[in-house]
Amino acid sequence: VMDIKIFKHLRKQILINGIAPAHVMKRKVKYHKFLKPSDYRFAFRSKKIRDDFNEGLRIIKKNGTFAGIFEKYEKQTNMIEAPPAVELKSK
């Protein structure tokens, strides 16, 4: 059981690095969605680290770095939509 985006990324890395023969890695894969989707979340114990993270996120969204990172991995994994880049808030 694995997140589909992580699976696609790892599968691509195996192909790129020649860990498995190309003809094996090019076989079609059937995905079974038997678990309900869930949001991934993480938290910071330190307000300062959280605020620093949010500031860095704001910067890379503004200067286009976030979009560039997403584009790179979108091409590798054939993802359809961008992950949300949300600011983390304290409780």
PDB file of N, CA and C in Angstrom:
ATOM      1  N   VAL A   1       0.861  -1.157   0.000  1.00  0.00           N
ATOM      2  CA  VAL A   1       0.000   0.000   0.000  1.00  0.00           C
ATOM      3  C   VAL A   1       0.909   1.221   0.000  1.00  0.00           C
ATOM      4  N   MET A   2       0.668   2.092  -0.980  1.00  0.00           N
ATOM      5  CA  MET A   2       1.539   3.262  -1.123  1.00  0.00           C
ATOM      6  C   MET A   2       0.786   4.382  -1.821  1.00  0.00           C
ATOM      7  N   ASP A   3       1.151   5.595  -1.504  1.00  0.00           N
ATOM      8  CA  ASP A   3       0.613   6.752  -2.194  1.00  0.00           C
ATOM      9  C   ASP A   3       0.977   6.643  -3.676  1.00  0.00           C
ATOM     10  N   ILE A   4       0.025   6.898  -4.546  1.00  0.00           N
ATOM     11  CA  ILE A   4       0.229   6.727  -5.987  1.00  0.00           C
ATOM     12  C   ILE A   4       1.325   7.646  -6.530  1.00  0.00           C
ATOM     13  N   LYS A   5       1.417   8.863  -6.016  1.00  0.00           N
ATOM     14  CA  LYS A   5       2.444   9.794  -6.491  1.00  0.00           C
ATOM     15  C   LYS A   5       3.839   9.318  -6.101  1.00  0.00           C
ATOM     16  N   ILE A   6       3.972   8.809  -4.892  1.00  0.00           N
ATOM     17  CA  ILE A   6       5.258   8.273  -4.443  1.00  0.00           C
ATOM     18  C   ILE A   6       5.614   7.042  -5.265  1.00  0.00           C
ATOM     19  N   PHE A   7       4.636   6.172  -5.499  1.00  0.00           N
ATOM     20  CA  PHE A   7       4.873   4.972  -6.303  1.00  0.00           C
ATOM     21  C   PHE A   7       5.366   5.336  -7.706  1.00  0.00           C
ATOM     22  N   LYS A   8       4.690   6.294  -8.342  1.00  0.00           N
ATOM     23  CA  LYS A   8       5.085   6.690  -9.697  1.00  0.00           C
ATOM     24  C   LYS A   8       6.483   7.289  -9.714  1.00  0.00           C
ATOM     25  N   HIS A   9       6.800   8.075  -8.709  1.00  0.00           N
ATOM     26  CA  HIS A   9       8.136   8.667  -8.633  1.00  0.00           C
ATOM     27  C   HIS A   9       9.196   7.567  -8.474  1.00  0.00           C
ATOM     28  N   LEU A  10       8.980   6.651  -7.553  1.00  0.00           N
ATOM     29  CA  LEU A  10       9.952   5.583  -7.330  1.00  0.00           C
ATOM     30  C   LEU A  10      10.090   4.695  -8.562  1.00  0.00           C
ATOM     31  N   ARG A  11       8.986   4.409  -9.206  1.00  0.00           N
ATOM     32  CA  ARG A  11       9.012   3.594 -10.431  1.00  0.00           C
ATOM     33  C   ARG A  11       9.856   4.277 -11.503  1.00  0.00           C
ATOM     34  N   LYS A  12       9.700   5.585 -11.650  1.00  0.00           N
ATOM     35  CA  LYS A  12      10.477   6.351 -12.621  1.00  0.00           C
ATOM     36  C   LYS A  12      11.967   6.311 -12.266  1.00  0.00           C
ATOM     37  N   GLN A  13      12.291   6.446 -10.982  1.00  0.00           N
ATOM     38  CA  GLN A  13      13.686   6.407 -10.553  1.00  0.00           C
ATOM     39  C   GLN A  13      14.324   5.045 -10.830  1.00  0.00           C
ATOM     40  N   ILE A  14      13.568   3.982 -10.653  1.00  0.00           N
ATOM     41  CA  ILE A  14      14.068   2.637 -10.944  1.00  0.00           C
ATOM     42  C   ILE A  14      14.404   2.522 -12.426  1.00  0.00           C
ATOM     43  N   LEU A  15      13.557   3.056 -13.258  1.00  0.00           N
ATOM     44  CA  LEU A  15      13.794   3.026 -14.704  1.00  0.00           C
ATOM     45  C   LEU A  15      15.004   3.886 -15.076  1.00  0.00           C
ATOM     46  N   ILE A  16      15.073   5.087 -14.563  1.00  0.00           N
ATOM     47  CA  ILE A  16      16.174   6.008 -14.869  1.00  0.00           C
ATOM     48  C   ILE A  16      17.516   5.421 -14.439  1.00  0.00           C
ATOM     49  N   ASN A  17      17.555   4.813 -13.279  1.00  0.00           N
ATOM     50  CA  ASN A  17      18.808   4.283 -12.724  1.00  0.00           C
ATOM     51  C   ASN A  17      19.135   2.875 -13.192  1.00  0.00           C
ATOM     52  N   GLY A  18      18.297   2.309 -14.045  1.00  0.00           N
ATOM     53  CA  GLY A  18      18.587   0.989 -14.595  1.00  0.00           C
ATOM     54  C   GLY A  18      18.539  -0.142 -13.591  1.00  0.00           C
ATOM     55  N   ILE A  19      17.780   0.035 -12.528  1.00  0.00           N
ATOM     56  CA  ILE A  19      17.691  -0.993 -11.489  1.00  0.00           C
ATOM     57  C   ILE A  19      16.922  -2.205 -11.994  1.00  0.00           C
ATOM     58  N   ALA A  20      15.957  -1.964 -12.847  1.00  0.00           N
ATOM     59  CA  ALA A  20      15.179  -3.051 -13.462  1.00  0.00           C
ATOM     60  C   ALA A  20      15.194  -2.837 -14.975  1.00  0.00           C
ATOM     61  N   PRO A  21      15.087  -3.906 -15.744  1.00  0.00           N
ATOM     62  CA  PRO A  21      15.078  -3.756 -17.207  1.00  0.00           C
ATOM     63  C   PRO A  21      13.912  -2.885 -17.671  1.00  0.00           C
ATOM     64  N   ALA A  22      14.158  -2.099 -18.703  1.00  0.00           N
ATOM     65  CA  ALA A  22      13.149  -1.173 -19.221  1.00  0.00           C
ATOM     66  C   ALA A  22      11.872  -1.896 -19.621  1.00  0.00           C
ATOM     67  N   HIS A  23      11.984  -3.080 -20.226  1.00  0.00           N
ATOM     68  CA  HIS A  23      10.779  -3.779 -20.670  1.00  0.00           C
ATOM     69  C   HIS A  23       9.894  -4.185 -19.489  1.00  0.00           C
ATOM     70  N   VAL A  24      10.512  -4.416 -18.339  1.00  0.00           N
ATOM     71  CA  VAL A  24       9.735  -4.750 -17.135  1.00  0.00           C
ATOM     72  C   VAL A  24       9.053  -3.495 -16.600  1.00  0.00           C
ATOM     73  N   MET A  25       9.788  -2.398 -16.563  1.00  0.00           N
ATOM     74  CA  MET A  25       9.254  -1.165 -15.997  1.00  0.00           C
ATOM     75  C   MET A  25       8.204  -0.513 -16.886  1.00  0.00           C
ATOM     76  N   LYS A  26       8.160  -0.848 -18.157  1.00  0.00           N
ATOM     77  CA  LYS A  26       7.181  -0.255 -19.063  1.00  0.00           C
ATOM     78  C   LYS A  26       5.859  -1.024 -19.087  1.00  0.00           C
ATOM     79  N   ARG A  27       5.789  -2.101 -18.336  1.00  0.00           N
ATOM     80  CA  ARG A  27       4.527  -2.842 -18.255  1.00  0.00           C
ATOM     81  C   ARG A  27       3.467  -1.971 -17.601  1.00  0.00           C
ATOM     82  N   LYS A  28       2.230  -2.161 -18.021  1.00  0.00           N
ATOM     83  CA  LYS A  28       1.128  -1.404 -17.425  1.00  0.00           C
ATOM     84  C   LYS A  28       0.922  -1.849 -15.984  1.00  0.00           C
ATOM     85  N   VAL A  29       0.529  -0.892 -15.176  1.00  0.00           N
ATOM     86  CA  VAL A  29       0.261  -1.149 -13.763  1.00  0.00           C
ATOM     87  C   VAL A  29      -1.199  -0.836 -13.510  1.00  0.00           C
ATOM     88  N   LYS A  30      -1.861  -1.706 -12.798  1.00  0.00           N
ATOM     89  CA  LYS A  30      -3.257  -1.463 -12.444  1.00  0.00           C
ATOM     90  C   LYS A  30      -3.307  -0.999 -10.990  1.00  0.00           C
ATOM     91  N   TYR A  31      -3.948   0.138 -10.773  1.00  0.00           N
ATOM     92  CA  TYR A  31      -4.059   0.694  -9.426  1.00  0.00           C
ATOM     93  C   TYR A  31      -5.411   0.319  -8.831  1.00  0.00           C
ATOM     94  N   HIS A  32      -5.398  -0.067  -7.579  1.00  0.00           N
ATOM     95  CA  HIS A  32      -6.617  -0.418  -6.866  1.00  0.00           C
ATOM     96  C   HIS A  32      -6.822   0.583  -5.738  1.00  0.00           C
ATOM     97  N   LYS A  33      -7.879   1.340  -5.818  1.00  0.00           N
ATOM     98  CA  LYS A  33      -8.182   2.347  -4.789  1.00  0.00           C
ATOM     99  C   LYS A  33      -9.141   1.736  -3.775  1.00  0.00           C
ATOM    100  N   PHE A  34      -8.576   1.058  -2.786  1.00  0.00           N
ATOM    101  CA  PHE A  34      -9.427   0.426  -1.792  1.00  0.00           C
ATOM    102  C   PHE A  34      -9.414   1.159  -0.458  1.00  0.00           C
ATOM    103  N   LEU A  35      -8.599   2.196  -0.365  1.00  0.00           N
ATOM    104  CA  LEU A  35      -8.597   3.034   0.828  1.00  0.00           C
ATOM    105  C   LEU A  35      -9.119   4.412   0.452  1.00  0.00           C
ATOM    106  N   LYS A  36      -9.833   5.035   1.356  1.00  0.00           N
ATOM    107  CA  LYS A  36     -10.315   6.391   1.108  1.00  0.00           C
ATOM    108  C   LYS A  36      -9.127   7.352   1.126  1.00  0.00           C
ATOM    109  N   PRO A  37      -9.145   8.344   0.239  1.00  0.00           N
ATOM    110  CA  PRO A  37      -8.061   9.342   0.250  1.00  0.00           C
ATOM    111  C   PRO A  37      -8.010  10.070   1.585  1.00  0.00           C
ATOM    112  N   SER A  38      -6.807  10.432   1.982  1.00  0.00           N
ATOM    113  CA  SER A  38      -6.659  11.200   3.219  1.00  0.00           C
ATOM    114  C   SER A  38      -5.680  12.340   2.967  1.00  0.00           C
ATOM    115  N   ASP A  39      -5.857  13.405   3.698  1.00  0.00           N
ATOM    116  CA  ASP A  39      -4.951  14.538   3.593  1.00  0.00           C
ATOM    117  C   ASP A  39      -3.690  14.236   4.392  1.00  0.00           C
ATOM    118  N   TYR A  40      -2.560  14.586   3.803  1.00  0.00           N
ATOM    119  CA  TYR A  40      -1.301  14.474   4.531  1.00  0.00           C
ATOM    120  C   TYR A  40      -1.088  15.780   5.274  1.00  0.00           C
ATOM    121  N   ARG A  41      -0.687  15.667   6.493  1.00  0.00           N
ATOM    122  CA  ARG A  41      -0.446  16.862   7.282  1.00  0.00           C
ATOM    123  C   ARG A  41       0.788  16.657   8.147  1.00  0.00           C
ATOM    124  N   PHE A  42       1.424  17.733   8.425  1.00  0.00           N
ATOM    125  CA  PHE A  42       2.503  17.696   9.389  1.00  0.00           C
ATOM    126  C   PHE A  42       2.432  18.958  10.217  1.00  0.00           C
ATOM    127  N   ALA A  43       3.115  18.948  11.333  1.00  0.00           N
ATOM    128  CA  ALA A  43       3.034  20.078  12.244  1.00  0.00           C
ATOM    129  C   ALA A  43       4.417  20.408  12.787  1.00  0.00           C
ATOM    130  N   PHE A  44       4.553  21.612  13.239  1.00  0.00           N
ATOM    131  CA  PHE A  44       5.793  22.049  13.866  1.00  0.00           C
ATOM    132  C   PHE A  44       5.530  22.255  15.351  1.00  0.00           C
ATOM    133  N   ARG A  45       6.475  21.866  16.141  1.00  0.00           N
ATOM    134  CA  ARG A  45       6.343  22.102  17.578  1.00  0.00           C
ATOM    135  C   ARG A  45       6.760  23.520  17.929  1.00  0.00           C
ATOM    136  N   SER A  46       7.561  24.106  17.059  1.00  0.00           N
ATOM    137  CA  SER A  46       8.067  25.449  17.300  1.00  0.00           C
ATOM    138  C   SER A  46       7.363  26.450  16.382  1.00  0.00           C
ATOM    139  N   LYS A  47       6.805  27.490  16.989  1.00  0.00           N
ATOM    140  CA  LYS A  47       6.141  28.539  16.210  1.00  0.00           C
ATOM    141  C   LYS A  47       7.133  29.217  15.275  1.00  0.00           C
ATOM    142  N   LYS A  48       8.374  29.435  15.716  1.00  0.00           N
ATOM    143  CA  LYS A  48       9.380  30.081  14.885  1.00  0.00           C
ATOM    144  C   LYS A  48       9.698  29.236  13.650  1.00  0.00           C
ATOM    145  N   ILE A  49       9.869  27.943  13.826  1.00  0.00           N
ATOM    146  CA  ILE A  49      10.168  27.076  12.678  1.00  0.00           C
ATOM    147  C   ILE A  49       8.982  27.060  11.721  1.00  0.00           C
ATOM    148  N   ARG A  50       7.769  27.007  12.261  1.00  0.00           N
ATOM    149  CA  ARG A  50       6.578  27.063  11.414  1.00  0.00           C
ATOM    150  C   ARG A  50       6.527  28.354  10.621  1.00  0.00           C
ATOM    151  N   ASP A  51       6.777  29.465  11.299  1.00  0.00           N
ATOM    152  CA  ASP A  51       6.748  30.761  10.629  1.00  0.00           C
ATOM    153  C   ASP A  51       7.847  30.871   9.573  1.00  0.00           C
ATOM    154  N   ASP A  52       9.030  30.342   9.875  1.00  0.00           N
ATOM    155  CA  ASP A  52      10.124  30.330   8.891  1.00  0.00           C
ATOM    156  C   ASP A  52       9.733  29.498   7.671  1.00  0.00           C
ATOM    157  N   PHE A  53       9.100  28.354   7.904  1.00  0.00           N
ATOM    158  CA  PHE A  53       8.645  27.499   6.812  1.00  0.00           C
ATOM    159  C   PHE A  53       7.635  28.249   5.943  1.00  0.00           C
ATOM    160  N   ASN A  54       6.662  28.869   6.577  1.00  0.00           N
ATOM    161  CA  ASN A  54       5.636  29.617   5.841  1.00  0.00           C
ATOM    162  C   ASN A  54       6.248  30.746   5.021  1.00  0.00           C
ATOM    163  N   GLU A  55       7.228  31.438   5.584  1.00  0.00           N
ATOM    164  CA  GLU A  55       7.885  32.522   4.861  1.00  0.00           C
ATOM    165  C   GLU A  55       8.633  31.964   3.645  1.00  0.00           C
ATOM    166  N   GLY A  56       9.336  30.861   3.833  1.00  0.00           N
ATOM    167  CA  GLY A  56      10.030  30.227   2.708  1.00  0.00           C
ATOM    168  C   GLY A  56       9.059  29.780   1.631  1.00  0.00           C
ATOM    169  N   LEU A  57       7.929  29.238   2.041  1.00  0.00           N
ATOM    170  CA  LEU A  57       6.903  28.812   1.092  1.00  0.00           C
ATOM    171  C   LEU A  57       6.364  30.004   0.312  1.00  0.00           C
ATOM    172  N   ARG A  58       6.114  31.105   1.006  1.00  0.00           N
ATOM    173  CA  ARG A  58       5.644  32.323   0.327  1.00  0.00           C
ATOM    174  C   ARG A  58       6.658  32.786  -0.726  1.00  0.00           C
ATOM    175  N   ILE A  59       7.938  32.735  -0.363  1.00  0.00           N
ATOM    176  CA  ILE A  59       8.996  33.186  -1.271  1.00  0.00           C
ATOM    177  C   ILE A  59       9.055  32.318  -2.517  1.00  0.00           C
ATOM    178  N   ILE A  60       9.066  30.979  -2.338  1.00  0.00           N
ATOM    179  CA  ILE A  60       9.202  30.115  -3.522  1.00  0.00           C
ATOM    180  C   ILE A  60       7.939  30.111  -4.382  1.00  0.00           C
ATOM    181  N   LYS A  61       6.785  30.381  -3.782  1.00  0.00           N
ATOM    182  CA  LYS A  61       5.578  30.520  -4.596  1.00  0.00           C
ATOM    183  C   LYS A  61       5.640  31.802  -5.409  1.00  0.00           C
ATOM    184  N   LYS A  62       6.124  32.883  -4.794  1.00  0.00           N
ATOM    185  CA  LYS A  62       6.177  34.183  -5.462  1.00  0.00           C
ATOM    186  C   LYS A  62       7.211  34.200  -6.592  1.00  0.00           C
ATOM    187  N   ASN A  63       8.381  33.566  -6.380  1.00  0.00           N
ATOM    188  CA  ASN A  63       9.435  33.648  -7.392  1.00  0.00           C
ATOM    189  C   ASN A  63       9.384  32.522  -8.436  1.00  0.00           C
ATOM    190  N   GLY A  64       8.384  31.640  -8.334  1.00  0.00           N
ATOM    191  CA  GLY A  64       8.208  30.605  -9.349  1.00  0.00           C
ATOM    192  C   GLY A  64       8.917  29.296  -9.067  1.00  0.00           C
ATOM    193  N   THR A  65       9.693  29.223  -8.005  1.00  0.00           N
ATOM    194  CA  THR A  65      10.418  27.992  -7.677  1.00  0.00           C
ATOM    195  C   THR A  65       9.452  26.845  -7.392  1.00  0.00           C
ATOM    196  N   PHE A  66       8.381  27.121  -6.658  1.00  0.00           N
ATOM    197  CA  PHE A  66       7.413  26.073  -6.327  1.00  0.00           C
ATOM    198  C   PHE A  66       6.819  25.473  -7.602  1.00  0.00           C
ATOM    199  N   ALA A  67       6.433  26.336  -8.529  1.00  0.00           N
ATOM    200  CA  ALA A  67       5.858  25.866  -9.796  1.00  0.00           C
ATOM    201  C   ALA A  67       6.884  25.032 -10.568  1.00  0.00           C
ATOM    202  N   GLY A  68       8.152  25.450 -10.539  1.00  0.00           N
ATOM    203  CA  GLY A  68       9.206  24.707 -11.221  1.00  0.00           C
ATOM    204  C   GLY A  68       9.408  23.324 -10.632  1.00  0.00           C
ATOM    205  N   ILE A  69       9.382  23.238  -9.317  1.00  0.00           N
ATOM    206  CA  ILE A  69       9.524  21.940  -8.651  1.00  0.00           C
ATOM    207  C   ILE A  69       8.352  21.048  -9.030  1.00  0.00           C
ATOM    208  N   PHE A  70       7.157  21.599  -8.980  1.00  0.00           N
ATOM    209  CA  PHE A  70       5.980  20.810  -9.332  1.00  0.00           C
ATOM    210  C   PHE A  70       6.070  20.326 -10.771  1.00  0.00           C
ATOM    211  N   GLU A  71       6.451  21.206 -11.694  1.00  0.00           N
ATOM    212  CA  GLU A  71       6.559  20.817 -13.104  1.00  0.00           C
ATOM    213  C   GLU A  71       7.523  19.660 -13.286  1.00  0.00           C
ATOM    214  N   LYS A  72       8.672  19.732 -12.605  1.00  0.00           N
ATOM    215  CA  LYS A  72       9.677  18.667 -12.711  1.00  0.00           C
ATOM    216  C   LYS A  72       9.079  17.317 -12.305  1.00  0.00           C
ATOM    217  N   TYR A  73       8.419  17.275 -11.160  1.00  0.00           N
ATOM    218  CA  TYR A  73       7.872  16.012 -10.680  1.00  0.00           C
ATOM    219  C   TYR A  73       6.594  15.618 -11.410  1.00  0.00           C
ATOM    220  N   GLU A  74       5.859  16.584 -11.929  1.00  0.00           N
ATOM    221  CA  GLU A  74       4.663  16.268 -12.709  1.00  0.00           C
ATOM    222  C   GLU A  74       5.065  15.491 -13.958  1.00  0.00           C
ATOM    223  N   LYS A  75       6.136  15.925 -14.618  1.00  0.00           N
ATOM    224  CA  LYS A  75       6.617  15.236 -15.813  1.00  0.00           C
ATOM    225  C   LYS A  75       7.081  13.827 -15.476  1.00  0.00           C
ATOM    226  N   GLN A  76       7.693  13.652 -14.309  1.00  0.00           N
ATOM    227  CA  GLN A  76       8.211  12.342 -13.927  1.00  0.00           C
ATOM    228  C   GLN A  76       7.111  11.374 -13.526  1.00  0.00           C
ATOM    229  N   THR A  77       6.035  11.885 -12.957  1.00  0.00           N
ATOM    230  CA  THR A  77       5.026  10.980 -12.408  1.00  0.00           C
ATOM    231  C   THR A  77       3.694  11.037 -13.131  1.00  0.00           C
ATOM    232  N   ASN A  78       3.571  11.920 -14.115  1.00  0.00           N
ATOM    233  CA  ASN A  78       2.317  12.095 -14.843  1.00  0.00           C
ATOM    234  C   ASN A  78       1.170  12.487 -13.927  1.00  0.00           C
ATOM    235  N   MET A  79       1.451  13.277 -12.897  1.00  0.00           N
ATOM    236  CA  MET A  79       0.390  13.739 -12.003  1.00  0.00           C
ATOM    237  C   MET A  79      -0.483  14.726 -12.760  1.00  0.00           C
ATOM    238  N   ILE A  80      -1.698  14.861 -12.343  1.00  0.00           N
ATOM    239  CA  ILE A  80      -2.642  15.716 -13.045  1.00  0.00           C
ATOM    240  C   ILE A  80      -2.766  17.084 -12.395  1.00  0.00           C
ATOM    241  N   GLU A  81      -2.843  17.155 -11.090  1.00  0.00           N
ATOM    242  CA  GLU A  81      -3.055  18.452 -10.457  1.00  0.00           C
ATOM    243  C   GLU A  81      -1.997  18.723  -9.398  1.00  0.00           C
ATOM    244  N   ALA A  82      -1.702  19.984  -9.199  1.00  0.00           N
ATOM    245  CA  ALA A  82      -0.676  20.387  -8.239  1.00  0.00           C
ATOM    246  C   ALA A  82      -1.134  20.125  -6.815  1.00  0.00           C
ATOM    247  N   PRO A  83      -0.178  19.739  -5.965  1.00  0.00           N
ATOM    248  CA  PRO A  83      -0.539  19.603  -4.558  1.00  0.00           C
ATOM    249  C   PRO A  83      -0.778  20.980  -3.973  1.00  0.00           C
ATOM    250  N   PRO A  84      -1.640  21.084  -2.990  1.00  0.00           N
ATOM    251  CA  PRO A  84      -1.887  22.399  -2.421  1.00  0.00           C
ATOM    252  C   PRO A  84      -0.658  22.892  -1.659  1.00  0.00           C
ATOM    253  N   ALA A  85      -0.333  24.140  -1.838  1.00  0.00           N
ATOM    254  CA  ALA A  85       0.761  24.754  -1.088  1.00  0.00           C
ATOM    255  C   ALA A  85       0.124  25.662  -0.057  1.00  0.00           C
ATOM    256  N   VAL A  86      -0.271  25.093   1.044  1.00  0.00           N
ATOM    257  CA  VAL A  86      -1.012  25.848   2.044  1.00  0.00           C
ATOM    258  C   VAL A  86      -0.102  26.255   3.184  1.00  0.00           C
ATOM    259  N   GLU A  87      -0.409  27.397   3.731  1.00  0.00           N
ATOM    260  CA  GLU A  87       0.313  27.873   4.887  1.00  0.00           C
ATOM    261  C   GLU A  87      -0.142  27.104   6.111  1.00  0.00           C
ATOM    262  N   LEU A  88       0.793  26.781   6.977  1.00  0.00           N
ATOM    263  CA  LEU A  88       0.437  26.057   8.191  1.00  0.00           C
ATOM    264  C   LEU A  88       0.038  27.061   9.262  1.00  0.00           C
ATOM    265  N   LYS A  89      -0.992  26.723   9.993  1.00  0.00           N
ATOM    266  CA  LYS A  89      -1.506  27.632  11.017  1.00  0.00           C
ATOM    267  C   LYS A  89      -1.412  26.968  12.379  1.00  0.00           C
ATOM    268  N   SER A  90      -1.276  27.773  13.391  1.00  0.00           N
ATOM    269  CA  SER A  90      -1.254  27.223  14.747  1.00  0.00           C
ATOM    270  C   SER A  90      -2.679  27.003  15.222  1.00  0.00           C
ATOM    271  N   LYS A  91      -2.806  26.108  16.158  1.00  0.00           N
ATOM    272  CA  LYS A  91      -4.138  25.815  16.715  1.00  0.00           C
ATOM    273  C   LYS A  91      -4.549  26.852  17.704  1.00  0.00           C
TER     274      LYS A  91
END
